[in-house]
CSV table of C-alpha atoms in Angstrom, one decimal:
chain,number,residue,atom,x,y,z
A,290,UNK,CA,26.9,-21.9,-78.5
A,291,UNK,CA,23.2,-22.6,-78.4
A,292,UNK,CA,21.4,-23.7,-81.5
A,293,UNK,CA,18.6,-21.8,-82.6
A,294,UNK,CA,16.2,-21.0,-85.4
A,295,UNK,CA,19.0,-18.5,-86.6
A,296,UNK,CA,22.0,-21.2,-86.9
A,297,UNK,CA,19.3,-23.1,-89.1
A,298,UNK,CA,18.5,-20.3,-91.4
A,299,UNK,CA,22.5,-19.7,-91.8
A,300,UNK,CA,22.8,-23.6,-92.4
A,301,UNK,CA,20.2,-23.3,-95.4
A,302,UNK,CA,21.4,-20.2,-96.9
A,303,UNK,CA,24.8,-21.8,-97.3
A,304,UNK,CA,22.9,-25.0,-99.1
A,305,UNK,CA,21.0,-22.7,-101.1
A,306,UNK,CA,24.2,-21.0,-102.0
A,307,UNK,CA,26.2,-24.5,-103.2
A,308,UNK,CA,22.6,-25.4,-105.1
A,309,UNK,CA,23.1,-22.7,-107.1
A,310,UNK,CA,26.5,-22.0,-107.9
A,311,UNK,CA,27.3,-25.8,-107.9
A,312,UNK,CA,30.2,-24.9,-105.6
A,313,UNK,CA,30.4,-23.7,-101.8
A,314,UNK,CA,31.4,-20.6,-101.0
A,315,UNK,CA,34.8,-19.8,-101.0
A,316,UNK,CA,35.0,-18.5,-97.8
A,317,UNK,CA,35.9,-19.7,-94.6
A,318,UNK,CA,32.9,-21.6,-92.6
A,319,UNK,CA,32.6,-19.2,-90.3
A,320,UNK,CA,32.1,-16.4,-92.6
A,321,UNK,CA,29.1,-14.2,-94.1
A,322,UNK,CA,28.5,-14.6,-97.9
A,323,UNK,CA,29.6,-11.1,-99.4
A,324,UNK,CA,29.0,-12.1,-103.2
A,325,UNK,CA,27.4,-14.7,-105.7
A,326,UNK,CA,29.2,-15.6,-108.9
A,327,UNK,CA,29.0,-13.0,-111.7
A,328,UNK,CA,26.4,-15.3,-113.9
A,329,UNK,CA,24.2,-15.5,-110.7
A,330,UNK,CA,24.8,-11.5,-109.5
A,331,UNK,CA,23.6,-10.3,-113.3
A,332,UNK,CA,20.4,-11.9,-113.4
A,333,UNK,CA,17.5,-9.7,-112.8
A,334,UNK,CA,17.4,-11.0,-109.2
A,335,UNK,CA,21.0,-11.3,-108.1
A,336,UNK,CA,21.2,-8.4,-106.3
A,337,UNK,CA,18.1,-9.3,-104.2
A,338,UNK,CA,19.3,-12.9,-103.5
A,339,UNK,CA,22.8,-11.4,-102.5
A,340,UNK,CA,20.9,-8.9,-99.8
A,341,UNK,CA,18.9,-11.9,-98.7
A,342,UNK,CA,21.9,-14.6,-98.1
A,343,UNK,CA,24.2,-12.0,-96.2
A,344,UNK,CA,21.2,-11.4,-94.3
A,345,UNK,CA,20.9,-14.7,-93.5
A,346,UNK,CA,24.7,-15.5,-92.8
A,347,UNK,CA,25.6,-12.2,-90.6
A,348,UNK,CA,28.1,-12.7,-88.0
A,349,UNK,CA,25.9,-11.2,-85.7
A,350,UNK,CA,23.4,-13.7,-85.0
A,351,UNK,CA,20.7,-11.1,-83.8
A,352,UNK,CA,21.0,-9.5,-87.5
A,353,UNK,CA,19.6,-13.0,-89.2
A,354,UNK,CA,16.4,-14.0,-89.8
A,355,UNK,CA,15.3,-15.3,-86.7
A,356,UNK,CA,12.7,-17.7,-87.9
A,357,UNK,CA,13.0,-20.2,-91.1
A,358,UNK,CA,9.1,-18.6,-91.9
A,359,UNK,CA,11.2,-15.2,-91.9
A,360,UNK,CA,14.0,-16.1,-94.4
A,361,UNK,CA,11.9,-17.8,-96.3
A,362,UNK,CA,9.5,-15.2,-97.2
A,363,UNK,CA,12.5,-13.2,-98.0
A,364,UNK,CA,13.5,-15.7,-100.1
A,365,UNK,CA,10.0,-16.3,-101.7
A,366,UNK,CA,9.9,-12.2,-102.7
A,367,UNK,CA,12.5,-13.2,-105.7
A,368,UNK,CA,9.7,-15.3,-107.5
A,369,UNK,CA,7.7,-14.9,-110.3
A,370,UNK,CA,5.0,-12.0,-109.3
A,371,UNK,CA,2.3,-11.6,-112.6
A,372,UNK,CA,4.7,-14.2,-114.5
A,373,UNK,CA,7.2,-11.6,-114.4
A,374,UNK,CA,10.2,-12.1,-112.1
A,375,UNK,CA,10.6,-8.8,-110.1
A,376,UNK,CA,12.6,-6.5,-110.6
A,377,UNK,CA,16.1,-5.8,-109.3
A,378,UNK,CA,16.1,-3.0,-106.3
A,379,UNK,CA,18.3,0.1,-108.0
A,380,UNK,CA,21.9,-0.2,-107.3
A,381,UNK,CA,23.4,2.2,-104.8
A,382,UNK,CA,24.6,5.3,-105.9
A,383,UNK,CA,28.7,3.9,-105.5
A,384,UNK,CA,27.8,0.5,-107.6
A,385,UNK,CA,29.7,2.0,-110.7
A,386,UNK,CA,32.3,1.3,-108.8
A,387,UNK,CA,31.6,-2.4,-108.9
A,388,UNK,CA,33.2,-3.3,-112.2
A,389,UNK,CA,33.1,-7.1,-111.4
A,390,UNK,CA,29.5,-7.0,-113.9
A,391,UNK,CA,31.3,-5.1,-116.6
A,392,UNK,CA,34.2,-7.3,-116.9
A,393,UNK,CA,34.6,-11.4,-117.5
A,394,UNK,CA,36.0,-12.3,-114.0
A,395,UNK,CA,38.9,-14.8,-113.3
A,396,UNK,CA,39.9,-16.3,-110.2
A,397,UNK,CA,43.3,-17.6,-108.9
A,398,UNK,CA,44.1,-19.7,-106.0
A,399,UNK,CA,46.6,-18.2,-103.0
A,400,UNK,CA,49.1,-18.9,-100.3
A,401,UNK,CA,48.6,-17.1,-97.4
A,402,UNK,CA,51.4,-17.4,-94.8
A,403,UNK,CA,51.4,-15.7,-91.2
A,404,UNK,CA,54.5,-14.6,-89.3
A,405,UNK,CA,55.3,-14.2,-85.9
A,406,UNK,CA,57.2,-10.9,-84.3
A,407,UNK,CA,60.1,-13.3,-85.0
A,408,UNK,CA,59.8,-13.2,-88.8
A,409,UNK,CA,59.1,-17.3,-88.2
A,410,UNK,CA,56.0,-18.8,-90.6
A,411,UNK,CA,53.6,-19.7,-87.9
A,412,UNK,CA,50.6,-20.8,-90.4
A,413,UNK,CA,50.1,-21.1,-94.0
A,414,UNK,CA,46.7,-21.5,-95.6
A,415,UNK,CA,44.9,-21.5,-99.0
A,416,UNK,CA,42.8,-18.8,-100.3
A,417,UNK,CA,41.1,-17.4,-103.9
A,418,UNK,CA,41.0,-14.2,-105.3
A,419,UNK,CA,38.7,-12.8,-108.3
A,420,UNK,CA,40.2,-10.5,-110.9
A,421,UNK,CA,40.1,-8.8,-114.2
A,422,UNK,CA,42.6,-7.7,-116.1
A,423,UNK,CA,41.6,-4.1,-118.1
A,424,UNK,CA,43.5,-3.7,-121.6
A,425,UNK,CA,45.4,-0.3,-121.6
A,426,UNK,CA,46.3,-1.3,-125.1
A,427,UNK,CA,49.9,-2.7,-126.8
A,428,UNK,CA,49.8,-6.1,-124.9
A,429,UNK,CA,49.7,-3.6,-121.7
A,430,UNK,CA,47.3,-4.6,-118.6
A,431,UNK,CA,45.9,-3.2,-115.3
A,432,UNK,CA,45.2,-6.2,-112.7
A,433,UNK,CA,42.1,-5.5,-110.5
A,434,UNK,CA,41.4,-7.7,-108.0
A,435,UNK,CA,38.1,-8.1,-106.0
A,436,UNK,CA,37.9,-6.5,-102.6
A,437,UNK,CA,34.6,-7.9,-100.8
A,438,UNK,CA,32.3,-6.1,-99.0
A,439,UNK,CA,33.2,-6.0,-95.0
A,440,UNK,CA,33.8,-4.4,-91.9
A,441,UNK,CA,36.6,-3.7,-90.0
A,442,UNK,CA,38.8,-2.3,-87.0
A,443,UNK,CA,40.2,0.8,-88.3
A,444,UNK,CA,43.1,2.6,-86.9
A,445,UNK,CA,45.3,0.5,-84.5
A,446,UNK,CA,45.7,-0.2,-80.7
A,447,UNK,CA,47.3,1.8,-78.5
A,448,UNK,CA,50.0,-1.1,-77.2
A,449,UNK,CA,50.8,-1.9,-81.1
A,450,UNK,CA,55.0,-1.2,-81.4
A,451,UNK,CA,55.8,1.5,-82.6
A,452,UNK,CA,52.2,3.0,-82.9
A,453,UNK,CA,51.7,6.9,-83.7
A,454,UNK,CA,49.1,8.7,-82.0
A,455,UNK,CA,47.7,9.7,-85.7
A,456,UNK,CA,46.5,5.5,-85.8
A,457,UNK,CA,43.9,6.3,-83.0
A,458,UNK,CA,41.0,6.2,-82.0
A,459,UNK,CA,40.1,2.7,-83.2
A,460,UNK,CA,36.9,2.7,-84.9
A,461,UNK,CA,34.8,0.3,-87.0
A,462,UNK,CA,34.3,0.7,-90.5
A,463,UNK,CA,31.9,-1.0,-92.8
A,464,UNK,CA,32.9,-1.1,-96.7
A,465,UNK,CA,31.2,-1.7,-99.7
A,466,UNK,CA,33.0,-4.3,-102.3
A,467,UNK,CA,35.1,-2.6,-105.0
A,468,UNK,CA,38.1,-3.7,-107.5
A,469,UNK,CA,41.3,-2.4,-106.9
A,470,UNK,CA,45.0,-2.9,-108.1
A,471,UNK,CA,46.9,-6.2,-107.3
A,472,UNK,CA,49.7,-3.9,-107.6
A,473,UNK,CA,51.0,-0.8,-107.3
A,474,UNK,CA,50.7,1.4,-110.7
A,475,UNK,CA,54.2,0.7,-112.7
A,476,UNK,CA,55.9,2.5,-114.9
A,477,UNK,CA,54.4,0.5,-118.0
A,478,UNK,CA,51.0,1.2,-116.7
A,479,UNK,CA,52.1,4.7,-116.3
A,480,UNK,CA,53.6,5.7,-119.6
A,481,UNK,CA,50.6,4.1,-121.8
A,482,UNK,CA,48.1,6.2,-120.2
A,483,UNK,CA,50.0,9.3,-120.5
A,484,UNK,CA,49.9,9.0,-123.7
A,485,UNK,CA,45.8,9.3,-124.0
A,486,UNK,CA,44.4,13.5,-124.2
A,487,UNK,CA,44.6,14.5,-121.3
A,488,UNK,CA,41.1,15.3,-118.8
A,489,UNK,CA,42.2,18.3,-116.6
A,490,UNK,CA,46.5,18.2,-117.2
A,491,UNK,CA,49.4,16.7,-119.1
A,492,UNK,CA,51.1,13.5,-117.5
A,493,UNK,CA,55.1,13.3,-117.8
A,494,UNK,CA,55.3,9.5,-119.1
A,495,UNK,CA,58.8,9.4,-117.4
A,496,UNK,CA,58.6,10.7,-114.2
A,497,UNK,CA,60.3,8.1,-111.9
A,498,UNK,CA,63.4,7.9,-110.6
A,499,UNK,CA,64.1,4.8,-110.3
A,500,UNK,CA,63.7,3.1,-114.1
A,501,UNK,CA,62.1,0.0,-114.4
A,502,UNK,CA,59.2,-1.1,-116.5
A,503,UNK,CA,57.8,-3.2,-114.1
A,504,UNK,CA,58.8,-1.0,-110.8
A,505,UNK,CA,56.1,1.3,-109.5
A,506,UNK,CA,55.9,4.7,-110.5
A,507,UNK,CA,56.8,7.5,-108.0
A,508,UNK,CA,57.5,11.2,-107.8
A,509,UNK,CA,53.7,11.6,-109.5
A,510,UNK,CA,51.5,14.2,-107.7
A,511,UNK,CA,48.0,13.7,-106.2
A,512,UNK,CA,46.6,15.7,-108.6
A,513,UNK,CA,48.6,13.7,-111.5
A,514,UNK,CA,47.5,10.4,-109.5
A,515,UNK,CA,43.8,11.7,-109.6
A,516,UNK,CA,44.0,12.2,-113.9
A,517,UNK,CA,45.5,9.4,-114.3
A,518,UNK,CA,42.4,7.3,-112.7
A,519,UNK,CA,39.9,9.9,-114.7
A,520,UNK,CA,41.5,9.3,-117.9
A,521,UNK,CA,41.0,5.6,-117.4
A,522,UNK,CA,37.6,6.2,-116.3
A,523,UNK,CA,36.7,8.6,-119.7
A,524,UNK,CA,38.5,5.5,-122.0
A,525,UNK,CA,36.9,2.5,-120.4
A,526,UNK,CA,33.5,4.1,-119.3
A,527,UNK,CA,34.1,2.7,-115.7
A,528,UNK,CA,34.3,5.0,-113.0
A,529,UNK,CA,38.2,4.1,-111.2
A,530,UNK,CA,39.5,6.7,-108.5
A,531,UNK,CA,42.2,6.4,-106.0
A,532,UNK,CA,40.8,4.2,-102.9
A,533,UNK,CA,39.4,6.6,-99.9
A,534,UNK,CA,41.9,5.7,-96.8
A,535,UNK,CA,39.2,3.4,-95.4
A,536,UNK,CA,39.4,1.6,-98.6
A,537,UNK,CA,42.9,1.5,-98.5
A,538,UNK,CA,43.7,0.2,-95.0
A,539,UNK,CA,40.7,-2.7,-95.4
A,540,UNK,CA,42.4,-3.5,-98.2
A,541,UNK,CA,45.6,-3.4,-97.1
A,542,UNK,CA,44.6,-5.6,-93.6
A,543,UNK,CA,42.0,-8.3,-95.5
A,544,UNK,CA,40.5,-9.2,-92.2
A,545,UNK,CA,43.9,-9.4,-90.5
A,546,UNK,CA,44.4,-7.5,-86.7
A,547,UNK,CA,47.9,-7.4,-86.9
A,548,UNK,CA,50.2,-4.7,-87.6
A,549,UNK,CA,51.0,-6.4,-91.1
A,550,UNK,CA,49.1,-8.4,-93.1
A,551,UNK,CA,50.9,-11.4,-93.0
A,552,UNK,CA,51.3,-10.9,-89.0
A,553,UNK,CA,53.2,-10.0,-86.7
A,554,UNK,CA,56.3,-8.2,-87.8
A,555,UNK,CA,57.6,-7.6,-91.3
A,556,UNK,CA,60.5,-8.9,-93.5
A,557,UNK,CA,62.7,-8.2,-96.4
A,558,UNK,CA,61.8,-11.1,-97.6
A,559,UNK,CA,58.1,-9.8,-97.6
A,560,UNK,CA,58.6,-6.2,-98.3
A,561,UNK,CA,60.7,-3.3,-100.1
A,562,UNK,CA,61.9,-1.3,-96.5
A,563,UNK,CA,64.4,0.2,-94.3
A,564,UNK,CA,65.4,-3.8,-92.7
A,565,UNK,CA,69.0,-2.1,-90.9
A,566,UNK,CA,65.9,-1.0,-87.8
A,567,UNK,CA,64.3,-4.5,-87.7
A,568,UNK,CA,60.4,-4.2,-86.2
A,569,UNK,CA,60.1,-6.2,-83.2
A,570,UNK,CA,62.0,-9.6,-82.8
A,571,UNK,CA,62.8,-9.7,-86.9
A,572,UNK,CA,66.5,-10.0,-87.6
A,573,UNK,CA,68.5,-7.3,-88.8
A,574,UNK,CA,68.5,-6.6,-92.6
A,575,UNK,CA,69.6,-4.1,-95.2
A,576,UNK,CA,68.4,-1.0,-96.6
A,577,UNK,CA,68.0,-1.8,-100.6
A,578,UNK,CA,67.9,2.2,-101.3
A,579,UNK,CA,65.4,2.0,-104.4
A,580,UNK,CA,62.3,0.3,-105.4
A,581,UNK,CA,61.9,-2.6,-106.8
A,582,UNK,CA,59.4,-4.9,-109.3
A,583,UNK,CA,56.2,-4.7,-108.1
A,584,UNK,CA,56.1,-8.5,-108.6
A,585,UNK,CA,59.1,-9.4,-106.9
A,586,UNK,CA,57.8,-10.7,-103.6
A,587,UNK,CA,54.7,-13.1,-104.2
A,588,UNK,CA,53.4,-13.0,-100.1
A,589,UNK,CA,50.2,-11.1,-101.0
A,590,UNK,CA,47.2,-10.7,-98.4
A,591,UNK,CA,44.0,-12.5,-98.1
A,592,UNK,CA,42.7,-10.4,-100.8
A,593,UNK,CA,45.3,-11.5,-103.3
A,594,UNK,CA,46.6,-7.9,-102.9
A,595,UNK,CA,50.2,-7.5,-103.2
A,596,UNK,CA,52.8,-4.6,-101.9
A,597,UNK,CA,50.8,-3.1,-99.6
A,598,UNK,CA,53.5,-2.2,-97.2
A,599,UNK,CA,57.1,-0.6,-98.5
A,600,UNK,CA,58.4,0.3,-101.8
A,601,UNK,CA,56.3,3.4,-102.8
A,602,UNK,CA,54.0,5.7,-100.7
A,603,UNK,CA,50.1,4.8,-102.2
A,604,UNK,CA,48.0,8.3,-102.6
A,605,UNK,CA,44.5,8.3,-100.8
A,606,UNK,CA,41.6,10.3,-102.1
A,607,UNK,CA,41.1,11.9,-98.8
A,608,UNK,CA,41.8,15.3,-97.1
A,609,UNK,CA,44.1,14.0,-93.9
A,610,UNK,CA,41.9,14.6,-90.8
A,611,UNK,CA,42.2,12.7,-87.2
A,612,UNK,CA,40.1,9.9,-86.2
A,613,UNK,CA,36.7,10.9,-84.5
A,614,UNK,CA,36.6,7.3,-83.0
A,615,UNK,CA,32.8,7.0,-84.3
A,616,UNK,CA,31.6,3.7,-86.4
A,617,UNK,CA,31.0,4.4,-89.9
A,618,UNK,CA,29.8,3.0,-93.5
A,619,UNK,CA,31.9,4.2,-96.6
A,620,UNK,CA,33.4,6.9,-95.2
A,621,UNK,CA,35.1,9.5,-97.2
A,622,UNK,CA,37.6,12.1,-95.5
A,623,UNK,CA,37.0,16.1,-95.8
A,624,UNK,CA,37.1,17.7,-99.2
A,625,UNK,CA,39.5,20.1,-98.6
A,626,UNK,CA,42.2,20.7,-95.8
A,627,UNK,CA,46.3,21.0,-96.1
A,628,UNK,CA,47.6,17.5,-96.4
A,629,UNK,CA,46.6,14.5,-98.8
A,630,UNK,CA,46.6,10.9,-97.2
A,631,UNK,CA,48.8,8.8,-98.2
A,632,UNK,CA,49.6,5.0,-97.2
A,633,UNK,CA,52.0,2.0,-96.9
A,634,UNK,CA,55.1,3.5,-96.5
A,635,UNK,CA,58.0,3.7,-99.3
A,636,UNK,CA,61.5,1.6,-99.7
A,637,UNK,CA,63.3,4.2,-97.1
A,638,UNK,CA,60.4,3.6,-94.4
A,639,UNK,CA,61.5,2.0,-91.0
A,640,UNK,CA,58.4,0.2,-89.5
């Protein structure tokens, strides 16, 4: 590719980044910076400096500054102005979701593998994911892990095996960072928080029918799902909700094209399924009939998100509605309609 001023303002804004934090960013080379450290992204300026190095490390080389004069002007608005560093620009109006300020965040290294339509590990790399852990009380906790901002390929193509016409049009979708679960909710999770006052209905603590402290909860309704998240929201003063299906498939995919996120087919080594159809070239498993511990298989995504496929279907906030095949930021499905999205498929689902 040709060099220009562009590659040399991405060059510096990736020095400027490592001066700072007194470490490189964590992501790969090739990639935009989509965060800064929490005691960088509180100051006054943080969210300034963050608009002005993901600027300035777009994928899209048209979007940078084009000149170093450019960035650095940019750069230069974050000084002192009267001997008073300016102000912050206002948040936008979704930033409550952005717990990572309200919380100390922790980070854990991964192990990303990648599979072919064989079920064969092709490729294993190394990865970090940032989390919290929110106190539901009685040594009880709720994982969130840090889902960074991004855009992405929604929907799947039409030659993808076993592909329903629902999956199309592809589209691209640009998403705000957010926290979500590193797990499914489980039963522990569950019970504790049913037994807060309720917000708008009662919560059975014990709905599940498959018992297990640590397997997901199931047979819960949207509209229990949806309290559940506001009572959570009413004791911790953050705002949690169930992710939009935008959220939930760039979550679920962390930058991967494949059907899977760990590639190109899926396992029972990787997932709670149907294994007796096997997807593609995998070999032929068996059908384990129940869920199971929503820690029990430790492949997890690029994201550090785990169980995204299998076990129990996942509740979306949205309306169901087809694909219009348009690009869009944040989107949110319809408001009201006759089916709830859900995602991810359960332990009887045959991909």
């Amino acid at each position: 590719d040709k060099w220009t001023a562009a590659s040399d303002v991405y060059s510096l804004a990736k020095t400027i980044y490592t001066a700072l934090a007194g470490r490189a960013p964590s992501q790969f080379r090739a990639q935009p910076i989509d965060t800064l450290p929490p005691e960088l992204l509180l100051q006054p300026w943080g969210p300034k400096l963050l608009s002005v190095l993901q600027r300035a490390t777009a994928n899209e080389v048209s979007e940078r500054h084009q000149s170093i004069k450019d960035f650095w002007e940019s750069f230069s608005a974050l000084a002192h102005v009267d001997g008073q560093m300016s102000p912050a620009p206002d948040p936008p109006a979704r930033r409550n979701r952005l717990v990572i300020d309200l919380q100390p965040v922790k980070t854990r290294s991964l192990e990303l593998i990648t599979v072919n339509d064989a079920g064969k590990i092709i490729a294993k790399k190394r990865g970090e994911a940032s989390y919290f852990v929110e106190d539901l009380g009685n040594g009880v906790g709720l994982e969130m892990i840090r889902v960074p901002s991004g855009r992405f390929l929604m929907g799947s193509p039409k030659n993808e095996s076993e592909r329903s016409e629902c999956e199309g049009p592809q589209h691209w979708v640009s998403i705000e960072s957010f926290m979500a679960g590193r797990f499914p909710v489980t039963q522990q999770q569950w019970r504790e928080v049913a037994r807060w006052s309720p917000v708008n209905c009662e919560l059975d603590p014990d709905p599940s029918k498959f018992k297990g402290e640590f397997q997901p909860v199931e047979s819960v309704s949207w509209h229990e799902a949806v309290e559940f998240c506001q009572r959570l929201s009413r004791r911790t003063g953050r705002k949690y909700h169930l992710p939009s299906e935008a959220e939930w498939e760039y979550s679920c995919r962390a930058g991967s094209l494949n059907p899977f996120c760990f590639g190109d087919t899926i396992l029972p080594a990787l997932a709670n399924f149907d294994s007796s159809l096997p997807y593609k070239s995998a070999l032929k498993g068996v059908a384990r009939n129940e869920t199971v511990r929503v820690d029990q298989f430790s492949a997890c995504n690029a994201f550090g998100m785990v169980g995204m496929h299998g076990n129990v279907w996942e509740w979306c906030l949205d309306y169901y509605e087809p694909y219009r095949g348009m690009a869009k930021v944040n989107p949110r499905g319809p408001t009201s309609g006759a089916k709830r999205v859900y995602r991810g498929g359960s332990w009887k689902s045959r991909f």
